[in-house]
Amino acid sequence: NNNNNNAASSWWNVYGPSRPFNQIRQSMVSMEQLLHSMHTMDITVKDDEGNYVQRPNLVYASSLDVYPNAHTDYRNQIQNAEQDNLSSIPNSIHGMTKLMDEVIASTYASLHGIHSVGLRFANIYGPWDHYTAKISQMAERAVHDTDFSILPSNHISKDEYRAFTANRDFLFVDDAVNAVIAAMQYHVDPDRQKPHNQPTDTSSSPTSPAAIFNIASGTLTSLESIAQIMQQAIPRATHPSSPPQQSNIHNDGSTTKHQISLSSSQNHLGWKPTTSLPSGILKLLAWHYESNFPFGPAPKRYHHTSPTTDPMFPSNQLSPDRNDNDSEQSPTTSHHHHHHHRHRHPPPPPPSLQSVGLANCPDTTDLECNRGLYIPPCASECSQSYTCTTSDIFDNVILQVIQSATESCKVVLYTDVLGKNIDTMPHKVTAEDDATRKGKICNVAFIPKESDLAYEIVNAVPMSDFYEKDEQREEEEGDEDVSVDTKFEKFNGIIDVDGWTVIWLSNAMVKDRIAPEDQYLLKLAPGKLFHDSVDYAMYVDKDFAVTPNEDDVMFLVSQLHREALPERFVVYETPITEEEPISKKIKYKLPAEPERRSIFLAPPIRKPKDESLKISLFMATKVMLREMGIKDIKAPEPEGLTDQREYYDKIASFINKDDQRSIYEPLHRFALINYIRTRWIVHDLSLQEGWQLRCEWYTEHTAWGNTLDQLSFAFVMARRELERNIRRKELDHREKAKLPTYPEELTDKNDWYKVLTDDPRWSFEVMDGTLEEIPDHIARLDLGEEEEEEEEE
């Protein structure tokens, strides 16, 4: 890693400050071993085509830090560095390690003729930069909220102040990659000592097979000036480029030429930088915007409910990432803590970012531009208005029908029967329940327009209800097909059957012809379909054995919110087991719990009470398939499911390996444990956190295209859990193992999952503090026998 901004790493934080020789030794040993293996390889053997094996050329990354004062200014450095490789002594550990790499490469070139090309990179910036890089942190602040400064507004040290005002050379990552590709094609003939690619200036050609080139932009600028460029792209409500102290260095965002020579790299590699600093910064901002907001600006329904605070992070902390406003949810509930503070929603990307965005291809049919990108349908709440695909089922007309049918509804109970022909409603609401829920709950059923049931419904509509004028009837009477088609158009979303408002969808009867994006849009990402007045939506599967009544729906909706709980005492009676044949009562003091707000509710697949019995991903998948009617454990899995399951298993295997972990590195586990049942689920459509969760789940599941949305949910939750653990520096696996365990029956803490936001005030546990077991003799003094029985009840 040759970017000066990326000097911070876990390894360096542990060893670097106190033992800098470790960094030098690590670099020297690696470089020497690589060159030694090249020298000792057998080049007398022939390959399969009868040609002698060629010794490879080495291209390695050096740094401009090999020059003294590299951390302050390059203006006074030598002009033709390639011709005087070892004349200067770096004044930084990083520069010294790179200089030693060059010394070792030069030594192997002199002794053994090993060819190598060293590239002295400037400060590289661009997409996928390390989260500790200052430019990366500035870009994060720039795209998150236009009310906040791009530069830190807190008091910073003198060293940090110098870092923001010092002039440096910044090179865009695309130019760095092009330099590596050019260097891979460079080769010096050891006999003629001249490059093979016919340089334009042979007088300055390197005469050693160990060549070194400067790779830089050729201009100097400061981070303070870069902040000015960012403000021009994304204007701020406050001045973004004022560090704690004002600097007179390039406050206008301008750049200055410097004297580092790039002539050799241009003459011998045919390389020169092509990305200007303003263009590179725009590309960087576009990437950060799309990384943080992959689903675009939040729909208007969420603008008044999404919480946030100043997303500014000190330079030594992790900056907010794309999911910082997501909430964690659970097999039974997911929660979101409410506080009174400023609301935030992603701003729409400025046109300047749309024009350079890495994922903002002008045409969705451009396969090369869109390669590897997921583009949801325009009807999805997860789509961006400037990049989306059309749907065969959910067009603008049907969206208007759905929103009209759900207008003024606060709670919607809905079901769908897509991909099959039906002649009866999958669920029936009793007349009594239908009467009581009027004005409280709207029932909506989605069925295929081509189904027998849809034709039966429209044919049952009296012609007198259809024709408004006798003249119209005379014109159209006798043309049955036209009248039926017109009925489909006129009465969609306004006819009630068995207590359900029926909406028929075109092209939705043949399952194999329905794209996964359309098949799961209603169930997983319905936010854009329903009217903005709808705050809660409960989905019930067509094959679910029970039709929820009004009490069921309102009870489940009520579970999305819970008031704060005070500190309290409970008495727990231990179960009788072989080891403990006599039950005993234990009194616990439970700490206060905050108010909870859930974004998602679903029934869990419970874990075994015996902690030694772990649910493997394979067995969890079988349980999910059993719920779908595939009860034979030996039956083959649906198409694509095996690949998905094995992929998730491999992720856990790679992430959880301990072989090469440092003892200083936090040990966080990637574990798929949040297995849920999805025959019914409840969405809170009023919170932006819920929108982001639904979109993550929807995009992950439709990318695989199989039937087990529960498996995709478990993966999304595992990824979020790991991300939150790392970002919030929560207790790792080792520390959690030291915590005392308590009976789950005492609280529902394990049924709620913490929210991940960019507000540190929201990073507390679902239940702050730990349960306190009251000693028996104190418990007896504290509670009389009658009070104890009352508390137990």
Short mmCIF file of C-alpha atoms in Angstrom, two decimals, residues 255-701:
data_model
loop_
_atom_site.label_atom_id
_atom_site.label_comp_id
_atom_site.label_asym_id
_atom_site.label_seq_id
_atom_site.Cartn_x
_atom_site.Cartn_y
_atom_site.Cartn_z
CA THR A 255 -2.89 23.38 -8.30
CA THR A 256 0.79 24.04 -8.86
CA LYS A 257 3.29 22.33 -11.14
CA HIS A 258 6.21 20.67 -9.39
CA GLN A 259 9.65 19.51 -10.43
CA ILE A 260 9.43 15.73 -10.12
CA SER A 261 10.43 14.46 -13.54
CA LEU A 262 8.03 12.30 -15.52
CA SER A 263 10.08 12.30 -18.72
CA SER A 264 11.39 8.74 -18.38
CA SER A 265 7.96 7.29 -17.71
CA GLN A 266 6.63 9.10 -20.77
CA ASN A 267 9.59 8.20 -23.00
CA HIS A 268 10.15 4.59 -21.99
CA LEU A 269 6.76 3.43 -20.77
CA GLY A 270 4.66 5.55 -23.06
CA TRP A 271 2.66 6.58 -20.01
CA LYS A 272 1.34 9.91 -18.82
CA PRO A 273 -1.52 10.84 -16.50
CA THR A 274 -4.84 11.47 -18.21
CA THR A 275 -7.21 12.24 -15.30
CA SER A 276 -7.18 15.78 -14.01
CA LEU A 277 -7.71 16.37 -10.32
CA PRO A 278 -11.22 17.89 -10.69
CA SER A 279 -12.30 14.99 -12.91
CA GLY A 280 -10.87 12.41 -10.51
CA ILE A 281 -12.55 14.02 -7.52
CA LEU A 282 -15.91 13.95 -9.32
CA LYS A 283 -15.49 10.23 -10.04
CA LEU A 284 -14.54 9.66 -6.40
CA LEU A 285 -17.63 11.51 -5.15
CA ALA A 286 -19.88 9.60 -7.56
CA TRP A 287 -18.50 6.29 -6.29
CA HIS A 288 -18.98 7.27 -2.65
CA TYR A 289 -22.52 8.45 -3.35
CA GLU A 290 -23.45 5.18 -5.02
CA SER A 291 -21.69 3.13 -2.33
CA ASN A 292 -23.60 4.91 0.43
CA PHE A 293 -26.89 5.15 -1.40
CA PRO A 294 -27.04 2.22 -3.83
CA PHE A 295 -30.81 2.61 -4.08
CA GLY A 296 -30.68 6.32 -4.84
CA PRO A 297 -32.34 9.14 -2.90
CA ALA A 298 -34.88 8.05 -0.32
CA PRO A 299 -38.48 8.14 -1.57
CA LYS A 300 -40.41 11.14 -0.29
CA ARG A 301 -42.42 9.05 2.18
CA TYR A 302 -39.27 8.60 4.32
CA HIS A 303 -38.04 12.17 4.40
CA HIS A 304 -39.81 13.05 7.61
CA THR A 305 -38.90 9.93 9.56
CA SER A 306 -35.28 9.03 8.92
CA PRO A 307 -32.92 9.96 11.74
CA THR A 308 -29.33 11.09 11.63
CA THR A 309 -26.84 13.46 13.11
CA ASP A 310 -23.65 15.06 11.94
CA PRO A 311 -21.89 12.23 10.06
CA MET A 312 -18.50 13.72 10.73
CA PHE A 313 -15.87 11.32 11.97
CA PRO A 314 -12.41 12.11 13.33
CA SER A 315 -9.60 11.13 11.02
CA ASN A 316 -8.71 8.15 13.18
CA GLN A 317 -12.23 6.72 13.13
CA LEU A 318 -14.22 4.88 10.54
CA SER A 319 -16.31 7.11 8.34
CA PRO A 320 -19.97 6.26 7.70
CA ASP A 321 -20.66 3.75 4.97
CA ARG A 322 -23.57 3.07 2.69
CA ASN A 323 -25.73 1.37 5.32
CA ASP A 324 -25.18 3.68 8.29
CA ASN A 325 -28.88 4.47 8.46
CA ASP A 326 -29.95 0.84 8.31
CA SER A 327 -31.60 -0.78 11.26
CA GLU A 328 -31.02 -4.27 12.40
CA GLN A 329 -34.02 -6.52 12.55
CA SER A 330 -34.76 -9.87 14.06
CA PRO A 331 -36.54 -13.15 13.56
CA THR A 332 -39.35 -11.74 15.65
CA THR A 333 -38.74 -8.02 15.47
CA SER A 334 -36.25 -5.46 14.37
CA HIS A 335 -36.02 -2.21 16.19
CA HIS A 336 -35.17 1.40 15.82
CA HIS A 337 -34.63 3.69 18.82
CA HIS A 338 -36.36 7.06 18.64
CA HIS A 339 -34.70 10.24 19.82
CA HIS A 340 -35.44 13.85 19.01
CA HIS A 341 -32.73 14.93 16.65
CA ARG A 342 -32.23 16.11 13.12
CA HIS A 343 -33.63 14.04 10.24
CA ARG A 344 -31.63 13.12 7.20
CA HIS A 345 -32.22 11.63 3.81
CA PRO A 346 -29.82 11.07 0.90
CA PRO A 347 -29.68 14.09 -1.37
CA PRO A 348 -30.30 13.46 -5.06
CA PRO A 349 -27.00 13.17 -6.94
CA PRO A 350 -26.03 16.43 -8.64
CA PRO A 351 -25.86 16.29 -12.46
CA SER A 352 -22.08 16.56 -12.21
CA LEU A 353 -21.99 13.21 -10.39
CA GLN A 354 -24.54 11.53 -12.64
CA SER A 355 -22.37 12.30 -15.65
CA VAL A 356 -19.33 10.49 -14.23
CA GLY A 357 -20.93 7.93 -11.88
CA LEU A 358 -19.44 4.48 -12.15
CA ALA A 359 -22.85 2.81 -12.16
CA ASN A 360 -24.83 5.55 -13.89
CA CYS A 361 -24.76 4.15 -17.40
CA PRO A 362 -26.80 6.22 -19.85
CA ASP A 363 -28.43 3.11 -21.33
CA THR A 364 -29.56 0.07 -19.32
CA THR A 365 -29.01 -2.10 -22.40
CA ASP A 366 -25.28 -1.22 -22.46
CA LEU A 367 -23.97 -4.59 -21.25
CA GLU A 368 -20.35 -3.48 -20.97
CA CYS A 369 -21.17 -0.42 -18.89
CA ASN A 370 -23.63 -2.30 -16.68
CA ARG A 371 -21.55 -5.45 -16.31
CA GLY A 372 -21.78 -6.78 -12.77
CA LEU A 373 -24.33 -4.17 -11.71
CA TYR A 374 -27.77 -4.93 -10.34
CA ILE A 375 -30.44 -2.69 -11.87
CA PRO A 376 -33.86 -3.09 -10.21
CA PRO A 377 -37.13 -2.41 -12.04
CA CYS A 378 -38.48 1.13 -12.06
CA ALA A 379 -41.55 0.01 -10.08
CA SER A 380 -39.32 -1.05 -7.20
CA GLU A 381 -38.67 1.25 -4.26
CA CYS A 382 -35.03 0.22 -4.70
CA SER A 383 -34.60 1.78 -8.13
CA GLN A 384 -32.98 5.06 -9.04
CA SER A 385 -34.99 7.29 -11.33
CA TYR A 386 -32.08 7.70 -13.70
CA THR A 387 -31.14 3.99 -13.80
CA CYS A 388 -33.85 1.33 -13.80
CA THR A 389 -35.42 -1.35 -15.96
CA THR A 390 -38.99 -1.82 -17.14
CA SER A 391 -41.27 -4.49 -15.70
CA ASP A 392 -43.59 -6.80 -17.63
CA ILE A 393 -46.11 -6.69 -14.77
CA PHE A 394 -45.75 -3.47 -12.77
CA ASP A 395 -46.07 -0.58 -15.22
CA ASN A 396 -47.15 2.98 -14.46
CA VAL A 397 -50.81 2.15 -15.02
CA ILE A 398 -50.88 -0.66 -12.45
CA LEU A 399 -48.93 1.50 -9.98
CA GLN A 400 -51.68 4.12 -10.18
CA VAL A 401 -54.31 1.41 -9.63
CA ILE A 402 -52.55 0.10 -6.51
CA GLN A 403 -52.00 3.54 -5.02
CA SER A 404 -55.59 4.54 -5.70
CA ALA A 405 -56.86 1.35 -4.04
CA THR A 406 -54.75 1.95 -0.90
CA GLU A 407 -55.24 5.71 -0.57
CA SER A 408 -56.24 6.76 2.98
CA CYS A 409 -55.23 3.33 4.30
CA LYS A 410 -52.89 3.27 7.29
CA VAL A 411 -52.57 -0.53 7.46
CA VAL A 412 -52.70 -2.86 4.47
CA LEU A 413 -53.11 -6.63 4.62
CA TYR A 414 -52.21 -8.09 1.25
CA THR A 415 -51.61 -11.39 -0.53
CA ASP A 416 -50.72 -12.45 -4.06
CA VAL A 417 -51.22 -15.46 -6.28
CA LEU A 418 -48.71 -15.00 -9.09
CA GLY A 419 -47.53 -17.74 -11.40
CA LYS A 420 -50.63 -19.97 -11.35
CA ASN A 421 -54.24 -20.13 -12.50
CA ILE A 422 -56.84 -19.85 -9.74
CA ASP A 423 -60.62 -19.90 -9.57
CA THR A 424 -61.13 -19.01 -5.89
CA MET A 425 -59.59 -16.49 -3.48
CA PRO A 426 -56.70 -17.97 -1.44
CA HIS A 427 -58.05 -16.36 1.75
CA LYS A 428 -61.56 -15.35 2.75
CA VAL A 429 -62.48 -12.67 5.25
CA THR A 430 -65.67 -13.29 7.21
CA ALA A 431 -68.47 -10.78 6.83
CA GLU A 432 -68.26 -9.94 10.54
CA ASP A 433 -64.52 -9.27 10.41
CA ASP A 434 -64.86 -7.36 7.15
CA ALA A 435 -67.36 -5.04 8.79
CA THR A 436 -65.23 -4.35 11.87
CA ARG A 437 -62.02 -3.62 9.98
CA LYS A 438 -63.53 -1.02 7.64
CA GLY A 439 -61.57 2.18 8.04
CA LYS A 440 -58.78 0.40 9.92
CA ILE A 441 -57.32 -2.17 7.56
CA CYS A 442 -57.40 -2.39 3.78
CA ASN A 443 -57.29 -5.90 2.30
CA VAL A 444 -55.73 -6.20 -1.14
CA ALA A 445 -55.31 -9.37 -3.23
CA PHE A 446 -53.18 -9.52 -6.38
CA ILE A 447 -54.17 -12.15 -8.95
CA PRO A 448 -53.23 -12.85 -12.59
CA LYS A 449 -55.43 -11.05 -15.11
CA GLU A 450 -55.44 -14.18 -17.28
CA SER A 451 -56.74 -16.42 -14.45
CA ASP A 452 -60.20 -17.99 -14.37
CA LEU A 453 -60.99 -16.06 -11.19
CA ALA A 454 -60.31 -12.71 -12.85
CA TYR A 455 -62.60 -13.54 -15.79
CA GLU A 456 -65.28 -14.79 -13.43
CA ILE A 457 -65.14 -11.53 -11.47
CA VAL A 458 -65.46 -9.19 -14.46
CA ASN A 459 -68.13 -11.32 -16.11
CA ALA A 460 -70.19 -11.11 -12.92
CA VAL A 461 -70.30 -7.32 -13.15
CA PRO A 462 -73.76 -6.33 -14.50
CA MET A 463 -73.71 -4.58 -17.84
CA SER A 464 -75.86 -1.85 -16.32
CA ASP A 465 -73.00 -1.00 -13.96
CA PHE A 466 -70.66 -0.78 -16.89
CA TYR A 467 -72.61 1.36 -19.38
CA GLU A 468 -73.37 4.88 -18.39
CA LYS A 469 -75.25 5.87 -21.56
CA ASP A 470 -77.53 3.95 -23.88
CA GLU A 471 -75.67 5.38 -26.88
CA GLN A 472 -72.44 3.85 -25.67
CA ARG A 473 -74.16 0.51 -25.17
CA GLU A 474 -75.56 0.58 -28.71
CA GLU A 475 -72.10 1.24 -30.10
CA GLU A 476 -70.39 -1.57 -28.19
CA GLU A 477 -73.18 -4.10 -27.62
CA GLY A 478 -72.44 -7.48 -29.17
CA ASP A 479 -68.69 -7.16 -29.00
CA GLU A 480 -68.11 -9.30 -25.92
CA ASP A 481 -64.30 -9.30 -26.12
CA VAL A 482 -64.08 -5.53 -26.20
CA SER A 483 -66.46 -5.14 -23.29
CA VAL A 484 -64.55 -7.63 -21.16
CA ASP A 485 -61.22 -5.93 -21.86
CA THR A 486 -62.73 -2.59 -21.03
CA LYS A 487 -64.16 -4.02 -17.81
CA PHE A 488 -60.70 -5.23 -16.83
CA GLU A 489 -59.41 -1.72 -17.32
CA LYS A 490 -62.27 0.09 -15.61
CA PHE A 491 -62.87 -2.08 -12.57
CA ASN A 492 -59.32 -2.98 -11.60
CA GLY A 493 -58.80 -2.23 -7.93
CA ILE A 494 -62.39 -1.29 -7.11
CA ILE A 495 -64.16 -4.67 -6.82
CA ASP A 496 -64.31 -6.52 -3.48
CA VAL A 497 -64.41 -10.33 -3.45
CA ASP A 498 -64.57 -12.32 -0.19
CA GLY A 499 -63.46 -9.26 1.77
CA TRP A 500 -60.50 -8.42 -0.53
CA THR A 501 -60.04 -5.58 -3.00
CA VAL A 502 -58.90 -7.43 -6.10
CA ILE A 503 -56.14 -6.10 -8.37
CA TRP A 504 -55.32 -8.15 -11.45
CA LEU A 505 -51.88 -8.08 -13.03
CA SER A 506 -51.06 -8.80 -16.66
CA ASN A 507 -48.45 -11.38 -17.68
CA ALA A 508 -48.50 -12.90 -14.18
CA MET A 509 -49.95 -16.38 -14.63
CA VAL A 510 -47.08 -18.44 -16.12
CA LYS A 511 -44.50 -18.80 -13.34
CA ASP A 512 -41.56 -19.57 -15.60
CA ARG A 513 -42.15 -16.31 -17.46
CA ILE A 514 -42.15 -14.11 -14.35
CA ALA A 515 -38.79 -12.52 -13.58
CA PRO A 516 -37.62 -12.85 -9.94
CA GLU A 517 -37.66 -9.05 -9.69
CA ASP A 518 -41.41 -9.12 -10.38
CA GLN A 519 -42.14 -12.30 -8.44
CA TYR A 520 -40.81 -10.91 -5.14
CA LEU A 521 -41.51 -7.22 -5.55
CA LEU A 522 -44.81 -7.33 -3.66
CA LYS A 523 -43.51 -9.44 -0.82
CA LEU A 524 -40.09 -7.95 -0.16
CA ALA A 525 -40.11 -4.35 -1.45
CA PRO A 526 -43.67 -2.96 -1.61
CA GLY A 527 -42.90 0.57 -0.42
CA LYS A 528 -43.32 2.27 -3.79
CA LEU A 529 -46.45 0.33 -4.72
CA PHE A 530 -48.73 1.44 -1.89
CA HIS A 531 -49.98 4.96 -1.31
CA ASP A 532 -47.89 7.23 0.91
CA SER A 533 -50.66 7.13 3.54
CA VAL A 534 -49.84 3.46 4.23
CA ASP A 535 -47.53 3.13 7.25
CA TYR A 536 -47.74 -0.64 7.80
CA ALA A 537 -48.12 -3.50 5.34
CA MET A 538 -48.63 -7.12 6.33
CA TYR A 539 -48.00 -9.76 3.69
CA VAL A 540 -49.64 -13.17 4.05
CA ASP A 541 -48.68 -16.05 1.79
CA LYS A 542 -51.38 -17.59 -0.37
CA ASP A 543 -50.68 -21.01 1.23
CA PHE A 544 -50.69 -19.80 4.83
CA ALA A 545 -53.19 -21.88 6.78
CA VAL A 546 -54.86 -18.95 8.58
CA THR A 547 -56.43 -15.75 7.34
CA PRO A 548 -55.43 -13.04 9.85
CA ASN A 549 -58.41 -11.22 11.33
CA GLU A 550 -58.48 -7.63 12.51
CA ASP A 551 -57.22 -8.47 16.00
CA ASP A 552 -54.32 -10.49 14.56
CA VAL A 553 -53.20 -7.69 12.25
CA MET A 554 -53.52 -4.88 14.78
CA PHE A 555 -51.75 -6.92 17.46
CA LEU A 556 -48.79 -7.62 15.16
CA VAL A 557 -48.62 -3.97 14.13
CA SER A 558 -48.63 -2.98 17.80
CA GLN A 559 -45.55 -5.16 18.33
CA LEU A 560 -43.56 -2.86 16.04
CA HIS A 561 -43.35 -0.39 18.90
CA ARG A 562 -42.75 -0.79 22.62
CA GLU A 563 -42.52 1.78 25.35
CA ALA A 564 -39.45 2.10 27.54
CA LEU A 565 -39.26 -0.27 30.50
CA PRO A 566 -38.04 0.82 33.96
CA GLU A 567 -35.63 -1.11 36.11
CA ARG A 568 -37.50 -4.09 37.55
CA PHE A 569 -37.25 -7.38 39.43
CA VAL A 570 -38.30 -10.78 38.16
CA VAL A 571 -38.30 -14.22 39.72
CA TYR A 572 -37.23 -17.14 37.55
CA GLU A 573 -37.98 -20.77 38.33
CA THR A 574 -35.32 -23.09 36.95
CA PRO A 575 -36.51 -26.09 34.88
CA ILE A 576 -36.21 -29.61 36.22
CA THR A 577 -33.49 -31.64 34.53
CA GLU A 578 -31.60 -34.86 35.21
CA GLU A 579 -28.70 -32.84 36.56
CA GLU A 580 -30.99 -30.54 38.59
CA PRO A 581 -34.01 -32.63 39.71
CA ILE A 582 -35.23 -29.90 42.07
CA SER A 583 -36.42 -26.58 40.74
CA LYS A 584 -35.38 -23.39 42.50
CA LYS A 585 -36.38 -19.77 42.33
CA ILE A 586 -33.85 -17.11 41.41
CA LYS A 587 -34.52 -13.41 41.62
CA TYR A 588 -33.00 -11.08 38.99
CA LYS A 589 -32.85 -7.33 38.70
CA LEU A 590 -33.34 -6.24 35.10
CA PRO A 591 -31.92 -2.90 33.96
CA ALA A 592 -34.07 -0.28 32.30
CA GLU A 593 -34.72 -0.75 28.59
CA PRO A 594 -35.17 2.04 26.03
CA GLU A 595 -38.17 2.62 23.82
CA ARG A 596 -38.09 0.38 20.76
CA ARG A 597 -39.31 0.87 17.23
CA SER A 598 -39.21 -2.03 14.81
CA ILE A 599 -38.87 -1.84 11.05
CA PHE A 600 -39.70 -5.47 10.35
CA LEU A 601 -41.56 -8.30 12.03
CA ALA A 602 -41.47 -12.02 11.18
CA PRO A 603 -41.73 -15.33 13.07
CA PRO A 604 -38.37 -16.97 13.78
CA ILE A 605 -37.08 -20.47 13.31
CA ARG A 606 -36.11 -21.01 16.92
CA LYS A 607 -32.66 -22.23 17.87
CA PRO A 608 -32.40 -25.39 19.97
CA LYS A 609 -32.33 -24.68 23.69
CA ASP A 610 -29.35 -27.00 23.95
CA GLU A 611 -26.48 -24.72 22.96
CA SER A 612 -24.41 -27.74 21.93
CA LEU A 613 -26.88 -28.35 19.11
CA LYS A 614 -26.03 -25.93 16.35
CA ILE A 615 -28.27 -25.46 13.32
CA SER A 616 -26.08 -25.90 10.28
CA LEU A 617 -26.88 -23.93 7.16
CA PHE A 618 -27.69 -27.18 5.39
CA MET A 619 -30.25 -28.22 8.03
CA ALA A 620 -31.70 -24.72 8.24
CA THR A 621 -32.23 -24.83 4.48
CA LYS A 622 -34.06 -28.15 4.83
CA VAL A 623 -36.35 -26.64 7.47
CA MET A 624 -37.16 -23.77 5.12
CA LEU A 625 -37.87 -26.18 2.27
CA ARG A 626 -40.13 -28.23 4.54
CA GLU A 627 -42.29 -25.19 5.12
CA MET A 628 -42.64 -24.88 1.35
CA GLY A 629 -43.94 -28.44 1.13
CA ILE A 630 -40.67 -30.22 0.28
CA LYS A 631 -40.61 -32.59 3.26
CA ASP A 632 -38.22 -35.23 1.91
CA ILE A 633 -34.81 -34.32 3.32
CA LYS A 634 -33.14 -36.25 0.49
CA ALA A 635 -35.06 -34.47 -2.24
CA PRO A 636 -32.91 -32.41 -4.62
CA GLU A 637 -32.76 -28.70 -3.85
CA PRO A 638 -34.41 -26.22 -6.22
CA GLU A 639 -32.25 -24.88 -9.03
CA GLY A 640 -29.59 -22.43 -7.88
CA LEU A 641 -30.19 -23.04 -4.18
CA THR A 642 -27.18 -25.30 -3.72
CA ASP A 643 -24.86 -22.69 -5.24
CA GLN A 644 -26.27 -20.00 -2.97
CA ARG A 645 -26.00 -22.12 0.17
CA GLU A 646 -22.45 -23.26 -0.58
CA TYR A 647 -21.43 -19.69 -1.39
CA TYR A 648 -22.69 -18.49 1.98
CA ASP A 649 -20.87 -21.36 3.69
CA LYS A 650 -17.60 -20.42 1.98
CA ILE A 651 -17.93 -16.80 3.08
CA ALA A 652 -18.21 -17.93 6.69
CA SER A 653 -15.26 -20.27 6.23
CA PHE A 654 -13.00 -17.55 4.83
CA ILE A 655 -13.98 -14.80 7.26
CA ASN A 656 -13.86 -16.94 10.38
CA LYS A 657 -10.42 -18.47 9.78
CA ASP A 658 -8.11 -17.91 12.72
CA ASP A 659 -4.86 -19.28 11.25
CA GLN A 660 -3.26 -15.96 10.36
CA ARG A 661 -5.16 -13.61 12.63
CA SER A 662 -3.17 -11.29 14.83
CA ILE A 663 -3.81 -11.65 18.53
CA TYR A 664 -4.43 -7.91 18.49
CA GLU A 665 -7.17 -8.13 15.88
CA PRO A 666 -10.79 -8.25 17.13
CA LEU A 667 -12.35 -11.62 16.43
CA HIS A 668 -15.78 -11.03 14.92
CA ARG A 669 -17.67 -13.94 13.41
CA PHE A 670 -19.77 -14.12 10.26
CA ALA A 671 -22.67 -16.39 11.18
CA LEU A 672 -26.01 -17.08 9.52
CA ILE A 673 -28.26 -17.48 12.54
CA ASN A 674 -31.25 -15.23 11.88
CA TYR A 675 -33.49 -17.79 10.24
CA ILE A 676 -37.09 -16.69 9.83
CA ARG A 677 -40.37 -17.93 8.43
CA THR A 678 -41.86 -15.69 5.77
CA ARG A 679 -45.40 -17.05 5.35
CA TRP A 680 -46.35 -13.73 6.92
CA ILE A 681 -44.25 -10.62 7.48
CA VAL A 682 -45.00 -7.07 8.62
CA HIS A 683 -43.24 -4.04 7.11
CA ASP A 684 -43.01 -0.60 8.66
CA LEU A 685 -43.18 1.60 5.56
CA SER A 686 -42.66 4.88 7.42
CA LEU A 687 -38.97 4.50 8.25
CA GLN A 688 -36.03 4.96 5.94
CA GLU A 689 -34.18 2.20 7.79
CA GLY A 690 -36.89 -0.24 6.76
CA TRP A 691 -36.61 0.85 3.14
CA GLN A 692 -32.89 0.15 3.11
CA LEU A 693 -33.32 -3.26 4.70
CA ARG A 694 -36.03 -4.25 2.23
CA CYS A 695 -33.90 -3.17 -0.70
CA GLU A 696 -30.89 -5.11 0.53
CA TRP A 697 -33.03 -8.20 1.00
CA TYR A 698 -34.83 -7.74 -2.32
CA THR A 699 -31.67 -7.23 -4.38
CA GLU A 700 -29.82 -10.08 -2.68
CA HIS A 701 -32.67 -12.53 -3.16
#
